[in-house]
Each structure stands twice: as structure tokens, then as C-alpha cells.
Amino acid sequence: MPTTQSLVQSPRYRALIVVAAGVVGFGLNLFPVYVYGGVWLFVGQIPALSCALLFGPVYGLIAALGSIAGLLMGALSVSSFVTPTQAMTWTLLLLEVVAVGEYARRRGPITAILLFWGVLGAPVGAWFLYVVRSMPPADVALVVGKNVLSGIFNVGVAAILSGRSPFTGPLGVNRSHRDTIESHLNARVSSVVTLPVLIVLIVVSRWSQRAAEQSAKDRLQLETAREARALGQYLVAQRRVVELLSRVSLMPVGRTAQGRSDLLHEARASNTGFLTLMIADSAGTVRSVASKSNDATVLRATNSRVADRPYFSEPMRTARPFLSAVFRGRGLGADVVAAVSAPIIEADGKPIGVVEGSLDLAKLHEVLSRHVDLDITVVDQEGRVAYSSAPERRPILSDVPNEIPRNVHVFGRLFSRDPKLITSKRETYYAVAPAALGWSVLVETPRWLALKSVEMNSTAVFLACIVLFAGSLWAVRFVNRAVAEPLVELERQAASLQWGAPIVEADTAGSATHAPREIAVVRDALSSASRRISESFLSMQRALSVRDHALQERDLTVRNLDTLVHERTLELENERDRAAEASRAKSAFLANMSHELRTPLNVMLGRAEAFADGVYGPLSPQQGEAFAEIDAQGRHLLALIGDILDLARIESGKLAVDIQQSDALPVLQEVVASFQDIAKARRVTLTLDAPTSRCIVHADLFRLRQVVVNLVSNAVKFTSDGGRVQVSVEVRTDSDAPVAVHVTDTGIGIAVDRIPVIFGPFEQADASTTRVHGGAGLGLTISRALADAMGMRISVTSQIGVGSTFTLHFAATENSAPAHAHSATVAGVAS
Amino acid sequence: MTEGTPPSSPVMRRGPVLLVEDHPGNIRTFVDYLTAKGFQVEVARDGHEAIVKCRALAPAAILMDVQMPVLDGLSVTRLLRAEPQFALTPIIGLTALAMPGDRERCLEAGMTDYLAKPARLSDVLAALERCLPSAGIG
């Protein structure tokens, strides 16, 4: 049944299971197993409880209806109506199913059943037994305790059968093992153990029940027969006394009144069973009386008429002794009496009178036995109670129920081999036996009382079953652990095989002694594999970490390099920016200076010129010279400022050069032309020697002009009277492109050791020349810088006292130029 | 320069010359010199004033400084050349920008002639004489 866990999820199987449980419950309760305390369900509610645990209280109730139907059918087979005990049994069954079904879902079946019996079942059952059934407290405790145990047992079995562990909840120990192999094994093996135990329990209990019932019946039969025999003997003895008196009364001694009276008194005194003895004649008139006392009010009077009494009329009619039914006899010494009478018969056979004795019924308790658990009732021929050992339940003169003789047959068919003797009414065992003269003995006992002594055996069997059941559960658990624990260990190791899980070393030393060999082999293999995997994992981790470390270091280095490069770049950029800024500031400063310096100088020169021109009046020759001096020095200053600014601009790299392919010849012609006046003033011959009509160069013509101006200016400046300055263009033979431009003079010349320095700023070949020749000394410096900027080169050859030749080499042809120019110059100078 | 040219004796023998110049020292120098040479000189201190005075005086010639505040000499020249009455008026540029291309820019703007500062006064006078042939040497 535990395997039906998945099946029960479907409604169809659920309905089938509930119906099957109802049928099984019906069968179990139709032939219930009795335990001490009377009729009580024992294992009958297990199917209903199983359904309640599986599906909840509603389905449990449906299954319980089958059990209740079984109980009802069983009860109807032996009784015409339902007893209070059975009604209570059904109520408790329903309540138990509901309580367990609902509460077990949350707290576990065992907890639920304990709660149910603790709160509801045990108090209600105890109240019922004590108040309604008048059961002694000790017996109540026994019955209720049995029911509590029975409930726990049943719900435990039901829990296992329904696939649940009975020990979940607060009492549980394996709540966390739900759906583990241990719980599975527990449920299955428990079922395997539980079902046989249950069957054995039912068989043993039923056998015990039958034995107990049979024993009770046998005892009842025995006792009843004994009592009936005793009563019969007593009654027959009393009748014989009366018969004897009737015969004696025919003898001569009985013929007289005094003789009869003495006879009766003697007989009564010797037999205390008679309250009174009397002799009546054939007419029914009392002739003689002997009574227990002499009290006149009690004594039956002589001559009183008894002709209408059955104890007179019956013997007279039948001529046979007679035992009357019980009746109320006034004046007979007791409330209730019975009469024994015998006819007085003559020799001819005709009754001539009756001897009667009234029986003291109280004397019957001496005749009958005393039993604690048996009630003995003497019933007369009319079915009235003549005597009872329990008059509170069977009052004297009350009618004994008519069904007693009927039920003898029903009961007998079911349970007894002697249908005449034993009967049963509801929960009481009855036995009826005829005693004598139409009277009989009824012996009865409550069933629980009758079975008490014997059913203690059944209770012992039941308790043994519970112990066996619990023991089997623990045994299953014990066996289970032997398999489950190593498997759990295996599971733990297997889980450690997952990547990323912490490595679990197999505890081989600890669990080796418990694990079965098969599991141990698997475990060792798994452990070994786990170890190898963890080792390889660790080594891989180490390798990875080494690699990661190297990568990190490389990244770090790269990052450092990046940072360095970045920082250096930033520094350079900053420096560049600062330099550019400084350069821009310098350029702006230079431009401003240029303008600011020239403007006032212009004004000064203008004023001087105006004076010299006589604008402000005629001047003396001395004044004219002074203004001319102002003018000359001012112009020199202006040129100087211009040179300084140019030089500054060149050194700051701000010199703008606009190189284009163009014809340099007009520039040369213009420069030579512009210096003709100065040259004539110094009586220097200035000529231009250009062999071609064009002079195509790659140059900035403005700057080229500046260079040529400087060279020509210097040449004219350092050439004395009668000297000669020649500007000559050296041309390649195969094209228009010039090789160089030579400026040759016949001036003072430059010492060889001074030649390297004349291109430095503020340098002239002779420091004193400035005073003589003027000039700032910046011309060559600027010229060389400009030539460099245009990709040209300036060289010089000179000889002291002979002259100098400055050569401007153009880029394309500079290689061959110097030697040729040099020789030409030297030749020219030498002339 | 001046040595071959005797001081022009007749005063006011020519039309007015407009000097457009913002430097006071230069203005006084030019005014003294040109007045002494017989020119009537009017002065405008910036480009805007130059245009206003041109329209008012219709000068015979204009000496135009190129670097000026508000409106530079090149712009003033273009504006004047756009007006028909100044289409032929000689405009002589005076500039301290002794850079290549200055001359071309000045002539392109419509100037008649161009002198780089520092210019000798005699050169200015010569330029004026060249521009005003009709005023002739009487």
C-alpha cells in the first residue's frame, strides 16, 4: 500500500481505495474482535483511518461508514435494537477519524491520536462507562486505557499502510528524512512487518475471544445446572414433607383434632422451610394449623375457608401434589409465599382433604450458591420472579421478559451447542434451567463481567501485539540504518564530486565497520575517485591561479606602462602647450613691440627730416648736420630694431616662409638697382651678372630678397672707394635652375679664423667695424637663418685685404657650387 | 629727396589733403610738413571720421593709415571707392606692415599708391606730387 502514493493522486484510484476501505471495514466490524470491556472495535477502524490520513477527514468519514455499517449489521444479528455502547462506539469512531485525518496533516498521526484521546475520547468513554454502565472505576480505567492503546496502535498501522511515517510531527524523529531512501525503506519494510503482525493479531484475538466466550458459556451452563439441581431437590423435598403429612393424617393419630395439630406442629418445627402447615377437609375448611409463631393476626385461623385457593383446588382435582405459583399471602408470615400441597387420599382413591405448606422463599438463598458475578433468579411456572440474588434488578413477583426463551434458539444457532441452556440478551449472558415442579433457575451475568477473567488473556495478547509492533518498527529502523546510513554517506561523497562543492574526505575509518561490503566497495571507489578528482581539481586550480597571477602581473605591468606613457604624454602635452603658449605670448609681444617701437621712432625721424628740410625755418650748416645725424642714427636704430625682431621671430620658430617656384631674377635686379645710389655715393661699382633671362628657384621671394639685401648691403658697406661689388648668378648648363648666387666684393676681407663666427648674432669680423661701418651685425645671422628656413645654405670665402665672396647655394645644386664660386670669386677679387 | 626740390612757396595752391591717422605725433609731423609744402591738410582720426570728412570736404588726395581703430584703412578705401565721387580720388596707403603681400592688398582695396612706414616725408611728398599732376607746378 505505500507504493500507492502516486496512485492515490488520481481521483479514480482515490474513489476505489475509499470504497475498498469501506468494504474491508465492514467485514472487520461485522465480526468484531472483542477485548476486555465488552463489545468494542479493535482493528475495525484501520481502513477508515488510512483513508483519513491519505485523503483527509471527508474521505475518512466515507470509509468509516463502511465500518459503521458492519458494526450495525453485527449488532442487529444478535439484538433487535442498538445498544448505547454501540452508538457511542460509532460516534467515537467518526470523531477519531475526523480528528486524526485533519490534525495528522499538520502534526503527525501519533500526535493527532494522542491529542484526540487525551481531549475527547478518554474523558467521554470514561464518563459513559461510569455513569451509564455503572462500571467500577478500576474497570473503567482498564477499558479506556485499552481503547487509547488500541487507537494508537490502529493509527500507527494506518499511517504505515497509507505510506506515512507515524513519527512525524513533534514526536517524530525522521521529519527531515522525507523522501530519502531511509523513509522509503521504512515505509515498505514496515508494511511487510506490519501486515503479518496485524493478521496474527486478528487471528489470535478472535481465537482468544472465542475461547473466552466458550469458557464463559461453559461456566454459566455449569453453574446454572448446579443451581437448578439444588433448587429442584429442595422443592421436591418440601413436597415430600407435605405428602408424608397427608398419609399420616389417615392414620388413627390423625383422626383426632389434637393429634393432627400435634402432627403439624412437630413437622413445622422440624422443617424451617415452611412458614405454616395446615390441613383442610374436603369442603375447604381448615381443620388444623401449625405456624411459625402464635401471633393470632399472622396465623391462619381454623375453620377459615380455602376452597378457592389453587393449592386446595388443584390437589383435590388432580389427586396429585401441587406447587403453586408465587403469590402474596396475607397472614402467612411473609409478603410473598408459594404453597406446596398434597391431597389426602382414602383407600378408595378419593381425596378427602389437603395438606398444605407455605414455603419461606427467603430460605432459598441458603439453598442456592452465592456468586459475585452471577445473578441467580428463581422463576415460577407463571414466569414471575420468586427469588433473586439481585432483587434490585429482578424484583420479586416481576415478570421475566418473554424473549429469554426465544433467544435461546438465536443465540444457540450462532454460538452454542446446547440451545436449551444458554441465551443472551444484548450484552448479558443468560442461562435458564428447569428445576422442578414447573419452576426454573435463571442465571445471568453482564457480558463484560462474564468475559472479564477470561478476556484478560485477550488483553495480554493485544498488549503483546503492540509491543511486537513497536519492536518491529524499531527493528526495521535498525536494519534500515545499516543500509541507509552508508547510502547517506555515499550521497554526501557524491555531492562532493560536484564542481565547486567543498571537498569532503571520506570518513573511511569511521563508517567502515558499519557499511555492507557492497556499499563499502562503492564508497571506497567513490572516495578514491573523489580524492583523485579533488587532487586534479586542486592542481588545476593551482595552475589556473599561477596563470591568473602571471596574467595579473602582466596586466599590472601593461597598466603601469600605460600609466607611464599616459603621464609622459600628459607632461609632454603640458610642456608643448606651455611652450606654445609662451611662444604665442612671445609672438604677440614681438608684434606689439614692433609696432610700439617703430611708431615713436617714425615721429622722431619725421620731425628731424622736417627740421632738416627747413620746414621750421632756415637752418645753419651746423644745425643741418645735427639733424642729418639724428636722421641717420634714427634710421640705423630702426633697422636695428627690425633686425632684432626678425631674429627673435626666427629663433622662436615663428618665421613664416612661403616657398613657391618663382623667378628670382627681378628680385636681384631690384636689389641691385636699389643699392646703386649708395654704391655711387661710396664710389663702388655694383653690377649684376646674370647669364640667363630667368632664374627659377624654390624660395620665398620676400625672404630671398631680404637675404640678398643683407649680402649686398654688407658687400657695399665693407668695400672702400674704387672697389667693386658683383652679384653673379651661377646657372646649370642644362636648365634654368640656378646653382647659386655669388656676392663678391673687393673689401677688407675676413680673417680665416673669424669666418666661423661671423654668422653668430652681434658678431662682425672686427669689433671695431661697427663704429666705422655701422650695422647691427645681425644681417648675416638673419640671412643664414632665412636661408636655412628655405632649404638653402650660405657659405663664405675671404682673404684679408683682397675681398670676400658670400655664396647662396640653392638646394638642388649646392654640391658643386662652392668650389666653382670660390675660384671665380678669388679670381675676381685678385683683379 | 628734398635737396633737389625747393620748398613750395605758394600756400593753399592745391585742394585739401585728408590725412587719416590716429597717432598724434605723426599727425602733427605730417600737418606741419605738408602745410609748409603748401598743402591744406585736414585730419581724420579714425575710419568713420575719414568717411564723414571725405563726404564733407571732397579732398584732392587722401593719406590713409592702414592700421586704425574702429575701421581700418583698407575697409575705408573700399567704402570710398564704392561712392562715385571718390572713384578717382588718389588714396595713398601708409602702413607699418612691412610684410609681403601688403602692397598687393592695399592696391587691391583700391589705393592709388602705397608707402611702408617708416617713410621719409620727402617720399610722401613725392607720392603726393605724382598723384596730383593737374595741380602742377605752376
Short mmCIF file of C-alpha atoms in Angstrom, two decimals, chain A residues 111-468:
data_model
loop_
_atom_site.label_atom_id
_atom_site.label_comp_id
_atom_site.label_asym_id
_atom_site.label_seq_id
_atom_site.Cartn_x
_atom_site.Cartn_y
_atom_site.Cartn_z
CA THR A 111 0.35 13.28 17.86
CA ALA A 112 -3.15 13.54 16.45
CA ILE A 113 -4.41 10.34 18.05
CA LEU A 114 -2.85 11.21 21.41
CA LEU A 115 -4.49 14.61 21.25
CA PHE A 116 -7.82 13.06 20.33
CA TRP A 117 -7.84 10.54 23.15
CA GLY A 118 -6.41 12.99 25.63
CA VAL A 119 -9.00 15.67 24.93
CA LEU A 120 -12.09 13.83 23.79
CA GLY A 121 -12.04 10.04 23.60
CA ALA A 122 -10.80 9.08 27.04
CA PRO A 123 -13.00 11.51 29.06
CA VAL A 124 -16.14 10.71 27.09
CA GLY A 125 -15.53 6.97 27.26
CA ALA A 126 -14.83 7.09 30.99
CA TRP A 127 -17.94 9.16 31.65
CA PHE A 128 -20.07 6.82 29.62
CA LEU A 129 -18.84 3.64 31.25
CA TYR A 130 -19.01 5.01 34.74
CA VAL A 131 -22.38 6.74 34.61
CA VAL A 132 -24.38 4.77 32.06
CA ARG A 133 -22.95 1.33 32.54
CA SER A 134 -22.21 1.67 36.27
CA MET A 135 -18.85 0.10 35.73
CA PRO A 136 -16.43 0.14 38.67
CA PRO A 137 -13.68 2.78 38.26
CA ALA A 138 -10.92 0.22 38.07
CA ASP A 139 -12.67 -1.47 35.18
CA VAL A 140 -13.36 1.90 33.54
CA ALA A 141 -9.66 2.74 33.66
CA LEU A 142 -8.84 -0.63 32.17
CA VAL A 143 -11.34 -0.28 29.34
CA VAL A 144 -10.42 3.30 28.49
CA GLY A 145 -6.72 2.55 28.65
CA LYS A 146 -7.27 -0.32 26.30
CA ASN A 147 -9.08 1.96 23.91
CA VAL A 148 -6.31 4.55 23.97
CA LEU A 149 -3.74 1.90 23.22
CA SER A 150 -5.99 0.49 20.57
CA GLY A 151 -6.32 3.91 18.96
CA ILE A 152 -2.56 4.46 18.92
CA PHE A 153 -1.98 1.03 17.53
CA ASN A 154 -4.61 1.48 14.87
CA VAL A 155 -3.42 4.87 13.76
CA GLY A 156 0.16 3.64 13.68
CA VAL A 157 -0.80 0.77 11.46
CA ALA A 158 -2.97 3.03 9.35
CA ALA A 159 -0.13 5.52 8.97
CA ILE A 160 2.25 2.85 7.78
CA LEU A 161 -0.34 1.36 5.45
CA SER A 162 -1.03 4.80 3.98
CA GLY A 163 2.65 5.37 3.37
CA ARG A 164 3.23 7.94 6.04
CA SER A 165 5.60 7.75 8.91
CA PRO A 166 3.72 7.62 12.19
CA PHE A 167 6.50 9.53 13.89
CA THR A 168 6.33 12.81 12.08
CA GLY A 169 5.45 15.90 14.00
CA PRO A 170 6.62 16.89 17.46
CA LEU A 171 7.13 13.26 18.44
CA GLY A 172 8.78 12.44 15.17
CA VAL A 173 12.44 11.71 14.69
CA ASN A 174 12.64 11.50 10.94
CA ARG A 175 10.82 14.53 9.66
CA SER A 176 13.88 15.65 7.73
CA HIS A 177 14.22 12.25 6.07
CA ARG A 178 11.13 12.69 3.97
CA ASP A 179 11.65 11.16 0.55
CA THR A 180 15.03 9.75 1.48
CA ILE A 181 15.91 6.14 0.98
CA GLU A 182 15.52 5.64 4.70
CA SER A 183 11.92 6.80 4.67
CA HIS A 184 11.16 4.69 1.63
CA LEU A 185 12.65 1.59 3.18
CA ASN A 186 10.91 2.37 6.44
CA ALA A 187 7.50 2.55 4.84
CA ARG A 188 7.93 -0.58 2.74
CA VAL A 189 9.58 -2.81 5.29
CA SER A 190 7.22 -1.60 7.98
CA SER A 191 4.31 -2.64 5.81
CA VAL A 192 5.84 -6.03 5.25
CA VAL A 193 6.23 -6.48 9.00
CA THR A 194 3.02 -4.79 9.99
CA LEU A 195 0.61 -6.73 7.81
CA PRO A 196 1.60 -10.19 9.15
CA VAL A 197 1.60 -8.85 12.68
CA LEU A 198 -1.85 -7.46 12.10
CA ILE A 199 -3.13 -10.72 10.69
CA VAL A 200 -1.62 -12.69 13.54
CA LEU A 201 -3.14 -10.23 15.95
CA ILE A 202 -6.60 -10.59 14.46
CA VAL A 203 -6.42 -14.37 14.35
CA VAL A 204 -5.10 -14.67 17.87
CA SER A 205 -7.60 -12.18 19.16
CA ARG A 206 -10.52 -13.91 17.55
CA TRP A 207 -9.31 -17.24 18.77
CA SER A 208 -8.89 -15.78 22.23
CA GLN A 209 -12.30 -14.23 22.00
CA ARG A 210 -13.95 -17.45 21.04
CA ALA A 211 -12.14 -19.32 23.74
CA ALA A 212 -13.17 -16.72 26.27
CA GLU A 213 -16.77 -16.78 25.18
CA GLN A 214 -16.85 -20.53 25.20
CA SER A 215 -15.31 -20.59 28.59
CA ALA A 216 -17.84 -18.11 29.89
CA LYS A 217 -20.69 -20.05 28.39
CA ASP A 218 -19.45 -23.31 29.79
CA ARG A 219 -19.16 -21.86 33.19
CA LEU A 220 -22.59 -20.31 33.01
CA GLN A 221 -24.05 -23.59 31.86
CA LEU A 222 -22.36 -25.42 34.63
CA GLU A 223 -23.42 -23.02 37.29
CA THR A 224 -26.99 -22.91 36.05
CA ALA A 225 -27.32 -26.66 36.01
CA ARG A 226 -25.97 -26.88 39.50
CA GLU A 227 -28.34 -24.24 40.85
CA ALA A 228 -31.31 -25.82 39.10
CA ARG A 229 -30.47 -29.20 40.59
CA ALA A 230 -30.16 -27.74 44.05
CA LEU A 231 -33.42 -25.87 43.78
CA GLY A 232 -35.19 -28.89 42.33
CA GLN A 233 -34.03 -31.11 45.14
CA TYR A 234 -35.16 -28.59 47.70
CA LEU A 235 -38.59 -28.16 46.17
CA VAL A 236 -39.09 -31.89 45.83
CA ALA A 237 -38.08 -32.39 49.43
CA GLN A 238 -40.68 -29.88 50.59
CA ARG A 239 -43.29 -31.63 48.53
CA ARG A 240 -42.40 -34.94 50.11
CA VAL A 241 -42.91 -33.45 53.53
CA VAL A 242 -46.41 -32.46 52.61
CA GLU A 243 -47.12 -35.85 51.06
CA LEU A 244 -45.90 -37.59 54.16
CA LEU A 245 -48.21 -35.50 56.31
CA SER A 246 -51.16 -36.37 54.13
CA ARG A 247 -50.53 -40.07 54.59
CA VAL A 248 -50.01 -39.75 58.30
CA SER A 249 -53.24 -37.86 58.64
CA LEU A 250 -55.13 -41.00 57.59
CA MET A 251 -53.69 -42.96 60.43
CA PRO A 252 -55.57 -43.12 63.73
CA VAL A 253 -53.47 -40.45 65.28
CA GLY A 254 -54.72 -38.08 62.60
CA ARG A 255 -58.29 -38.82 63.23
CA THR A 256 -58.43 -36.62 66.23
CA ALA A 257 -58.09 -32.90 66.15
CA GLN A 258 -55.44 -32.79 68.81
CA GLY A 259 -53.46 -35.48 67.06
CA ARG A 260 -53.49 -33.62 63.77
CA SER A 261 -52.44 -30.38 65.43
CA ASP A 262 -49.54 -32.04 67.20
CA LEU A 263 -48.53 -33.69 63.99
CA LEU A 264 -48.46 -30.40 62.10
CA HIS A 265 -46.53 -28.55 64.83
CA GLU A 266 -43.97 -31.28 65.04
CA ALA A 267 -43.48 -31.28 61.31
CA ARG A 268 -43.15 -27.47 61.02
CA ALA A 269 -40.72 -27.34 63.88
CA SER A 270 -38.51 -29.90 62.23
CA ASN A 271 -38.56 -28.15 58.85
CA THR A 272 -37.96 -24.41 58.91
CA GLY A 273 -38.71 -24.14 55.19
CA PHE A 274 -42.40 -23.86 55.98
CA LEU A 275 -43.93 -20.74 57.32
CA THR A 276 -47.21 -22.56 58.05
CA LEU A 277 -48.70 -26.04 57.71
CA MET A 278 -52.38 -26.76 57.59
CA ILE A 279 -54.98 -29.49 56.94
CA ALA A 280 -58.23 -28.72 55.27
CA ASP A 281 -61.20 -31.05 54.79
CA SER A 282 -62.86 -31.82 51.56
CA ALA A 283 -65.12 -28.83 51.86
CA GLY A 284 -62.16 -26.48 52.06
CA THR A 285 -62.45 -25.74 55.73
CA VAL A 286 -59.25 -25.50 57.65
CA ARG A 287 -59.20 -28.11 60.38
CA SER A 288 -55.72 -27.80 61.84
CA VAL A 289 -52.94 -25.17 61.53
CA ALA A 290 -49.33 -25.01 62.64
CA SER A 291 -47.45 -21.76 62.18
CA LYS A 292 -44.06 -20.23 62.98
CA SER A 293 -45.41 -18.07 65.73
CA ASN A 294 -48.52 -17.87 67.85
CA ASP A 295 -49.44 -14.43 66.78
CA ALA A 296 -53.19 -14.62 66.07
CA THR A 297 -53.05 -11.92 63.40
CA VAL A 298 -50.47 -13.87 61.49
CA LEU A 299 -51.89 -17.28 61.96
CA ARG A 300 -54.36 -18.66 59.61
CA ALA A 301 -57.49 -19.23 61.55
CA THR A 302 -59.05 -22.61 61.99
CA ASN A 303 -62.30 -23.07 60.16
CA SER A 304 -61.36 -20.45 57.61
CA ARG A 305 -62.21 -21.35 54.04
CA VAL A 306 -59.56 -22.11 51.45
CA ALA A 307 -61.72 -23.84 48.92
CA ASP A 308 -61.00 -21.20 46.22
CA ARG A 309 -57.26 -21.38 46.51
CA PRO A 310 -55.29 -23.15 43.84
CA TYR A 311 -53.24 -25.01 46.45
CA PHE A 312 -56.55 -26.61 47.64
CA SER A 313 -58.46 -26.97 44.42
CA GLU A 314 -55.65 -28.38 42.29
CA PRO A 315 -54.77 -31.33 44.52
CA MET A 316 -58.45 -32.05 45.05
CA ARG A 317 -59.00 -32.10 41.33
CA THR A 318 -55.91 -33.93 40.17
CA ALA A 319 -55.32 -36.04 43.30
CA ARG A 320 -51.62 -35.18 42.90
CA PRO A 321 -49.23 -32.99 44.86
CA PHE A 322 -49.09 -29.34 43.75
CA LEU A 323 -46.58 -26.44 43.87
CA SER A 324 -48.34 -23.14 43.48
CA ALA A 325 -47.02 -20.05 41.74
CA VAL A 326 -45.75 -17.19 43.83
CA PHE A 327 -48.42 -15.09 45.45
CA ARG A 328 -48.92 -12.59 48.16
CA GLY A 329 -50.11 -14.42 51.23
CA ARG A 330 -51.62 -12.34 53.97
CA GLY A 331 -51.28 -13.81 57.38
CA LEU A 332 -48.76 -16.37 56.34
CA GLY A 333 -45.71 -14.78 57.99
CA ALA A 334 -44.21 -13.21 54.79
CA ASP A 335 -45.33 -10.94 51.96
CA VAL A 336 -44.68 -13.40 49.22
CA VAL A 337 -45.03 -17.09 49.50
CA ALA A 338 -45.53 -20.18 47.46
CA ALA A 339 -47.62 -23.12 48.59
CA VAL A 340 -46.89 -26.83 48.40
CA SER A 341 -49.91 -29.05 48.87
CA ALA A 342 -50.83 -32.74 48.68
CA PRO A 343 -54.23 -34.46 48.69
CA ILE A 344 -55.31 -36.80 51.46
CA ILE A 345 -56.47 -39.83 49.65
CA GLU A 346 -58.54 -42.63 51.13
CA ALA A 347 -58.13 -46.24 50.21
CA ASP A 348 -60.82 -45.95 47.58
CA GLY A 349 -58.75 -43.21 45.85
CA LYS A 350 -60.98 -40.27 46.66
CA PRO A 351 -59.39 -37.14 48.14
CA ILE A 352 -60.91 -36.29 51.48
CA GLY A 353 -58.71 -33.31 52.30
CA VAL A 354 -55.50 -31.38 51.53
CA VAL A 355 -52.30 -30.84 53.46
CA GLU A 356 -50.64 -27.51 52.57
CA GLY A 357 -47.38 -25.90 53.48
CA SER A 358 -46.45 -22.31 52.66
CA LEU A 359 -42.80 -22.01 51.65
CA ASP A 360 -40.49 -19.45 53.16
CA LEU A 361 -38.89 -18.11 49.92
CA ALA A 362 -36.26 -16.25 51.86
CA LYS A 363 -34.87 -19.60 52.76
CA LEU A 364 -33.90 -20.13 49.06
CA HIS A 365 -30.68 -18.15 49.42
CA GLU A 366 -29.50 -20.90 51.66
CA VAL A 367 -30.33 -23.39 49.02
CA LEU A 368 -28.67 -21.52 46.14
CA SER A 369 -24.98 -20.63 45.74
CA ARG A 370 -23.58 -17.14 46.10
CA HIS A 371 -21.59 -15.70 43.15
CA VAL A 372 -20.03 -12.27 42.76
CA ASP A 373 -20.50 -12.08 39.03
CA LEU A 374 -23.62 -14.18 38.60
CA ASP A 375 -27.18 -13.13 39.28
CA ILE A 376 -29.47 -16.11 40.13
CA THR A 377 -33.16 -15.79 39.72
CA VAL A 378 -35.85 -18.40 40.59
CA VAL A 379 -38.78 -18.23 38.24
CA ASP A 380 -42.08 -19.93 38.89
CA GLN A 381 -44.24 -21.67 36.37
CA GLU A 382 -46.01 -18.43 35.51
CA GLY A 383 -42.80 -16.58 34.69
CA ARG A 384 -42.68 -14.46 37.81
CA VAL A 385 -39.67 -13.94 39.93
CA ALA A 386 -39.90 -16.00 43.12
CA TYR A 387 -36.46 -15.18 44.34
CA SER A 388 -33.44 -13.14 43.08
CA SER A 389 -29.95 -12.69 44.33
CA ALA A 390 -30.12 -9.18 42.86
CA PRO A 391 -33.66 -8.07 43.75
CA GLU A 392 -32.87 -4.52 42.68
CA ARG A 393 -32.65 -5.73 39.09
CA ARG A 394 -35.12 -8.63 39.33
CA PRO A 395 -37.79 -7.64 41.83
CA ILE A 396 -39.89 -10.42 43.40
CA LEU A 397 -43.13 -11.10 41.57
CA SER A 398 -41.87 -9.16 38.49
CA ASP A 399 -42.25 -10.80 35.14
CA VAL A 400 -39.22 -12.24 33.45
CA PRO A 401 -39.06 -10.97 29.82
CA ASN A 402 -40.63 -13.25 27.32
CA GLU A 403 -37.72 -13.03 24.86
CA ILE A 404 -35.48 -15.05 27.07
CA PRO A 405 -36.81 -18.41 25.98
CA ARG A 406 -36.94 -17.25 22.35
CA ASN A 407 -33.40 -16.00 22.26
CA VAL A 408 -32.13 -19.29 23.36
CA HIS A 409 -32.52 -20.50 19.83
CA VAL A 410 -30.96 -17.47 18.10
CA PHE A 411 -28.01 -17.47 20.36
CA GLY A 412 -27.64 -21.17 20.11
CA ARG A 413 -27.50 -21.18 16.40
CA LEU A 414 -24.67 -18.73 16.47
CA PHE A 415 -22.59 -19.71 19.36
CA SER A 416 -23.84 -22.66 21.40
CA ARG A 417 -24.17 -26.41 21.06
CA ASP A 418 -26.78 -26.54 23.73
CA PRO A 419 -29.67 -24.42 22.60
CA LYS A 420 -31.79 -25.15 25.61
CA LEU A 421 -29.49 -23.88 28.17
CA ILE A 422 -27.80 -20.63 27.23
CA THR A 423 -29.28 -17.46 25.95
CA SER A 424 -28.17 -13.93 25.53
CA LYS A 425 -29.85 -10.60 25.65
CA ARG A 426 -27.81 -7.75 24.36
CA GLU A 427 -24.68 -7.63 26.42
CA THR A 428 -25.74 -10.12 29.04
CA TYR A 429 -25.22 -13.83 29.14
CA TYR A 430 -28.25 -15.82 30.29
CA ALA A 431 -28.72 -19.41 31.25
CA VAL A 432 -32.09 -20.94 32.17
CA ALA A 433 -32.55 -24.42 33.60
CA PRO A 434 -35.73 -26.12 34.84
CA ALA A 435 -35.52 -27.01 38.48
CA ALA A 436 -38.69 -28.98 39.46
CA LEU A 437 -42.45 -28.70 39.60
CA GLY A 438 -42.50 -26.08 36.76
CA TRP A 439 -40.03 -23.77 38.44
CA SER A 440 -36.73 -22.88 36.77
CA VAL A 441 -33.48 -21.13 37.55
CA LEU A 442 -32.21 -18.13 35.54
CA VAL A 443 -28.52 -17.35 35.86
CA GLU A 444 -27.34 -14.14 34.20
CA THR A 445 -24.21 -12.06 34.07
CA PRO A 446 -23.09 -8.92 32.16
CA ARG A 447 -21.06 -9.97 29.22
CA TRP A 448 -18.05 -7.89 30.13
CA LEU A 449 -18.26 -9.35 33.60
CA ALA A 450 -18.65 -12.86 32.31
CA LEU A 451 -15.74 -12.46 29.97
CA LYS A 452 -13.62 -10.41 32.32
CA SER A 453 -11.49 -13.06 33.78
CA VAL A 454 -11.02 -14.88 30.55
CA GLU A 455 -10.60 -11.85 28.29
CA MET A 456 -7.72 -10.66 30.37
CA ASN A 457 -5.86 -13.17 28.27
CA SER A 458 -7.02 -11.40 25.14
CA THR A 459 -5.82 -8.07 26.51
CA ALA A 460 -2.47 -9.58 27.26
CA VAL A 461 -2.28 -10.82 23.71
CA PHE A 462 -3.21 -7.37 22.47
CA LEU A 463 -0.53 -5.69 24.54
CA ALA A 464 1.98 -8.24 23.34
CA CYS A 465 0.99 -7.37 19.80
CA ILE A 466 1.56 -3.70 20.44
CA VAL A 467 4.97 -4.43 21.87
CA LEU A 468 5.70 -6.66 18.92
#
